[in-house]
Amino acid sequence: MSCIIRERFFDRRAAMFGLLVAMLLSVILAPQPAGAEPRSVILACNDFPPLKIEHPGADGLRGADVEAIAEIGRRAGLHLIPSFMPWKRGYAEASNGTLDGLCSCSYREDRAPIFHFSEAIGETSIGVYSRPHGHPAPIADLDDLRGHRIGVVKGYNLEAELADATLPYETVSSDRQAYDMLRNDRFDHLYSFKAPIEFLLRDEPQRDMTYTELRSSPYYICLSKAVPDTAEMMPRINKAIAAMRKDGSFAAIQRRYGQATIN
């Protein structure tokens, strides 16, 4: 009799334990309520003033893209978090799904299998800064720089473009170093994005360099396809971008940093 009682007791405990496990799983796996904390989405950002500023100055400005992305996330019900790191590392970690994506990137065919692209959040100008009288002839394309000393910031995809064009060039570690070397006659030309150089020069009363734009193209928030739930985020992100463009808040952020707006 005592054996039967013990068996029933343990059977009852096992049943209660199973019920408890089922209840816990139902809580863990249940859909989040509408008021739940938004999903944190970690985006790799490289320091790229005035668009992305890793160390804000006394004015507290974080960068046009950082501000825009924060507002996009708020409207989309997502917590878009910039994580600053070098471009190459950020691109690698976003590509393999270690991070959720990139604060921004331009569209290229080889990136299409790796990333989901939002609607455009900005426009980037790419061109050539030249020393005074360093190149009297007009610059229409990279080939016009052949035979001249060219500088470029290491890690930018602009370096690969110079290599593809079989042009000799020298790499430097930062936009500031690149411009200083150009000004000190170490280069004849600097192949660069316009935004960071113009940001460096914003307080200089006189400019002795010329800028020739070679092309301009939009850029996007780029979410990794290696992260399962990023595809479903894009409609919400694009809806937020469209709303911000319509109500003027998107353009207001970009004007505050002297950036061109996207219509």
Coordinates of C-alpha atoms in Angstrom, one line a residue:
M1 CA 0.0 0.0 0.0
S2 CA 2.8 2.4 0.9
C3 CA 4.4 1.9 -2.5
I4 CA 1.1 2.8 -4.2
I5 CA 0.8 5.9 -2.2
R6 CA 4.3 7.0 -3.0
E7 CA 3.8 6.3 -6.7
R8 CA 0.6 8.5 -6.7
F9 CA 2.4 11.2 -4.8
F10 CA 5.3 11.3 -7.3
D11 CA 2.8 11.1 -10.2
R12 CA 1.0 14.1 -8.8
R13 CA 4.3 16.1 -8.4
A14 CA 5.3 15.2 -11.9
A15 CA 2.0 16.4 -13.3
M16 CA 2.2 19.7 -11.3
F17 CA 5.8 20.2 -12.6
G18 CA 4.7 19.6 -16.2
L19 CA 1.9 22.1 -15.7
L20 CA 4.3 24.7 -14.3
V21 CA 6.7 24.2 -17.2
A22 CA 3.9 24.6 -19.7
M23 CA 2.7 27.8 -18.0
L24 CA 6.3 29.2 -18.1
L25 CA 6.7 28.4 -21.8
S26 CA 3.4 30.0 -22.6
V27 CA 4.6 33.2 -21.0
I28 CA 8.0 33.2 -22.7
L29 CA 6.7 32.3 -26.1
A30 CA 3.6 34.6 -26.0
P31 CA 3.6 37.5 -28.5
Q32 CA 4.8 40.8 -26.9
P33 CA 2.0 43.2 -26.1
A34 CA 1.7 46.5 -27.9
G35 CA 3.3 48.5 -25.1
A36 CA 6.4 46.2 -24.9
E37 CA 9.9 47.6 -25.3
P38 CA 10.9 48.1 -28.9
R39 CA 13.4 45.7 -30.5
S40 CA 17.0 46.9 -30.1
V41 CA 18.6 47.0 -33.6
I42 CA 22.4 47.4 -33.4
L43 CA 23.8 49.3 -36.4
A44 CA 27.5 49.6 -37.2
C45 CA 28.5 53.3 -37.7
N46 CA 31.9 54.6 -38.8
D47 CA 33.0 58.1 -37.6
F48 CA 32.0 60.3 -40.6
P49 CA 31.3 63.9 -39.6
P50 CA 28.9 65.6 -40.1
L51 CA 26.8 62.5 -40.8
K52 CA 28.0 60.3 -38.0
I53 CA 30.0 61.8 -35.1
E54 CA 31.5 59.3 -32.7
H55 CA 32.6 62.0 -30.2
P56 CA 30.2 65.0 -30.2
G57 CA 31.7 68.3 -29.4
A58 CA 30.4 71.0 -27.0
D59 CA 27.5 71.6 -29.4
G60 CA 26.3 68.1 -28.7
L61 CA 25.7 67.4 -32.4
R62 CA 25.7 63.6 -33.0
G63 CA 25.5 63.7 -36.8
A64 CA 22.7 64.1 -39.3
D65 CA 22.4 60.4 -40.0
V66 CA 22.5 59.5 -36.3
E67 CA 19.7 61.9 -35.5
A68 CA 17.6 60.9 -38.5
I69 CA 18.1 57.2 -37.6
A70 CA 17.0 57.7 -34.0
E71 CA 13.8 59.4 -35.2
I72 CA 13.1 56.8 -37.8
G73 CA 13.4 54.1 -35.1
R74 CA 11.1 56.0 -32.8
R75 CA 8.4 56.2 -35.4
A76 CA 8.9 52.6 -36.6
G77 CA 8.7 51.2 -33.1
L78 CA 12.4 50.1 -33.1
H79 CA 15.3 51.1 -31.0
L80 CA 18.0 51.8 -33.7
I81 CA 21.3 51.9 -31.8
P82 CA 24.5 53.2 -33.5
S83 CA 27.7 51.2 -32.5
F84 CA 30.8 53.1 -33.7
M85 CA 33.7 51.1 -35.2
P86 CA 35.9 51.1 -38.3
W87 CA 34.0 50.6 -41.6
K88 CA 35.7 47.3 -42.5
R89 CA 34.9 45.7 -39.2
G90 CA 31.3 47.0 -39.1
Y91 CA 30.7 45.8 -42.7
A92 CA 32.0 42.3 -41.8
E93 CA 30.0 42.0 -38.7
A94 CA 26.8 43.2 -40.3
S95 CA 27.4 40.9 -43.3
N96 CA 27.6 37.8 -41.1
G97 CA 24.7 38.8 -38.8
T98 CA 26.8 39.5 -35.7
L99 CA 25.3 43.0 -35.9
D100 CA 21.8 43.9 -37.3
G101 CA 23.1 46.1 -40.0
L102 CA 24.8 49.4 -41.0
C103 CA 23.8 52.9 -40.2
S104 CA 24.2 53.6 -43.9
C105 CA 25.6 52.3 -47.1
S106 CA 25.4 52.9 -50.8
Y107 CA 23.7 50.4 -53.1
R108 CA 25.9 48.1 -55.1
E109 CA 25.0 44.9 -56.8
D110 CA 27.4 42.8 -54.8
R111 CA 25.7 44.0 -51.6
A112 CA 22.2 43.1 -52.7
P113 CA 22.4 39.4 -51.5
I114 CA 23.7 40.6 -48.1
F115 CA 21.5 43.6 -47.1
H116 CA 18.0 44.9 -47.2
F117 CA 18.1 48.6 -48.3
S118 CA 15.7 51.2 -46.9
E119 CA 14.4 54.2 -48.8
A120 CA 17.2 56.8 -49.3
I121 CA 18.1 58.8 -46.1
G122 CA 20.8 61.0 -47.7
E123 CA 22.8 62.0 -50.7
T124 CA 26.6 61.6 -50.9
S125 CA 28.8 63.7 -53.2
I126 CA 32.1 62.1 -54.4
G127 CA 34.8 64.0 -56.1
V128 CA 38.3 65.5 -56.2
Y129 CA 39.9 68.2 -54.1
S130 CA 42.8 69.8 -55.8
R131 CA 45.5 72.2 -54.9
P132 CA 45.4 75.7 -56.5
H133 CA 46.8 75.6 -60.1
G134 CA 47.6 71.9 -59.6
H135 CA 45.5 70.8 -62.5
P136 CA 44.6 73.5 -65.0
A137 CA 42.6 71.2 -67.2
P138 CA 39.0 70.3 -66.2
I139 CA 38.5 67.0 -64.4
A140 CA 35.8 64.9 -65.9
D141 CA 36.7 61.5 -64.6
L142 CA 39.4 59.6 -62.7
D143 CA 41.5 59.1 -65.8
D144 CA 42.1 62.8 -65.9
L145 CA 44.2 62.4 -62.7
R146 CA 46.7 60.1 -64.3
G147 CA 50.2 61.2 -63.9
H148 CA 49.4 63.2 -60.7
R149 CA 49.8 62.4 -57.0
I150 CA 46.6 61.1 -55.6
G151 CA 45.6 60.6 -51.9
V152 CA 42.6 58.6 -50.5
V153 CA 41.5 57.6 -47.0
K154 CA 42.2 53.9 -46.4
G155 CA 39.1 51.7 -46.0
Y156 CA 36.8 53.8 -48.1
N157 CA 35.5 52.0 -51.3
L158 CA 37.1 54.9 -53.2
E159 CA 40.4 53.2 -52.7
A160 CA 39.2 50.2 -54.7
E161 CA 37.9 52.5 -57.5
L162 CA 41.4 54.0 -57.9
A163 CA 42.9 50.5 -58.0
D164 CA 40.3 49.4 -60.6
A165 CA 41.3 52.5 -62.7
T166 CA 45.0 51.4 -62.4
L167 CA 45.9 54.8 -60.9
P168 CA 48.8 55.1 -58.4
Y169 CA 47.7 56.5 -55.1
E170 CA 48.7 56.9 -51.4
T171 CA 46.4 56.0 -48.5
V172 CA 46.1 57.8 -45.2
S173 CA 44.3 57.0 -42.0
S174 CA 41.8 59.9 -41.7
D175 CA 40.1 62.7 -43.6
R176 CA 42.0 65.3 -41.5
Q177 CA 45.3 63.7 -42.4
A178 CA 44.3 63.5 -46.0
Y179 CA 43.4 67.2 -46.3
D180 CA 46.5 68.3 -44.4
M181 CA 48.7 66.3 -46.7
L182 CA 47.0 67.9 -49.7
R183 CA 47.4 71.4 -48.3
N184 CA 51.1 70.7 -47.6
D185 CA 51.8 69.7 -51.2
R186 CA 52.1 65.9 -50.4
F187 CA 49.3 65.3 -52.9
D188 CA 48.1 67.0 -56.0
H189 CA 44.6 65.7 -55.6
L190 CA 42.5 64.1 -52.9
Y191 CA 39.8 61.6 -54.0
S192 CA 37.1 61.9 -51.3
F193 CA 33.6 62.2 -50.1
K194 CA 32.7 65.8 -49.9
A195 CA 30.8 65.8 -46.6
P196 CA 33.7 65.1 -44.1
I197 CA 36.1 67.5 -45.8
E198 CA 33.5 70.3 -45.8
F199 CA 32.9 69.6 -42.1
L200 CA 36.6 70.0 -41.4
L201 CA 36.7 73.3 -43.3
R202 CA 33.5 74.8 -41.8
D203 CA 35.4 77.3 -39.7
E204 CA 38.1 78.2 -42.1
P205 CA 37.6 81.8 -43.5
Q206 CA 39.7 81.1 -46.7
R207 CA 39.8 78.0 -48.8
D208 CA 42.6 77.5 -51.2
M209 CA 41.3 74.2 -52.6
T210 CA 38.9 73.5 -55.4
Y211 CA 36.3 70.7 -55.4
T212 CA 35.2 68.9 -58.5
E213 CA 32.2 66.5 -58.1
L214 CA 32.4 63.4 -60.2
R215 CA 29.2 61.8 -59.1
S216 CA 26.5 62.0 -56.5
S217 CA 24.3 59.1 -55.2
P218 CA 21.8 58.2 -52.5
Y219 CA 22.6 56.1 -49.5
Y220 CA 20.4 53.9 -47.3
I221 CA 19.9 52.2 -43.9
C222 CA 21.2 48.6 -44.6
L223 CA 19.9 45.7 -42.6
S224 CA 21.6 42.3 -42.6
K225 CA 19.8 39.5 -44.4
A226 CA 21.7 37.1 -42.1
V227 CA 19.4 38.3 -39.2
P228 CA 16.0 36.6 -39.6
D229 CA 13.6 39.4 -38.6
T230 CA 15.2 42.4 -40.4
A231 CA 13.1 41.9 -43.6
E232 CA 9.9 42.6 -41.6
M233 CA 11.4 45.8 -40.2
M234 CA 11.9 47.5 -43.6
P235 CA 8.2 48.5 -44.3
R236 CA 8.0 50.2 -40.9
I237 CA 11.3 52.0 -41.5
N238 CA 10.3 53.1 -45.0
K239 CA 7.0 54.3 -43.7
A240 CA 8.8 56.4 -41.1
I241 CA 11.2 57.9 -43.7
A242 CA 8.3 58.8 -45.9
A243 CA 6.4 60.5 -43.0
M244 CA 9.5 62.5 -42.0
R245 CA 10.1 63.6 -45.5
K246 CA 6.5 64.7 -45.8
D247 CA 6.3 66.6 -42.5
G248 CA 9.7 68.3 -43.1
S249 CA 11.5 66.9 -40.0
F250 CA 13.8 64.8 -42.2
A251 CA 14.9 67.9 -44.2
A252 CA 15.2 70.0 -41.0
I253 CA 17.8 67.6 -39.6
Q254 CA 19.8 67.6 -42.8
R255 CA 19.8 71.4 -43.1
R256 CA 21.0 71.7 -39.5
Y257 CA 24.2 70.0 -40.7
G258 CA 24.4 71.8 -44.1
Q259 CA 23.5 68.6 -46.0
A260 CA 21.5 68.3 -49.2
T261 CA 18.0 66.9 -48.8
I262 CA 16.4 64.0 -50.6
N263 CA 13.1 64.8 -52.2

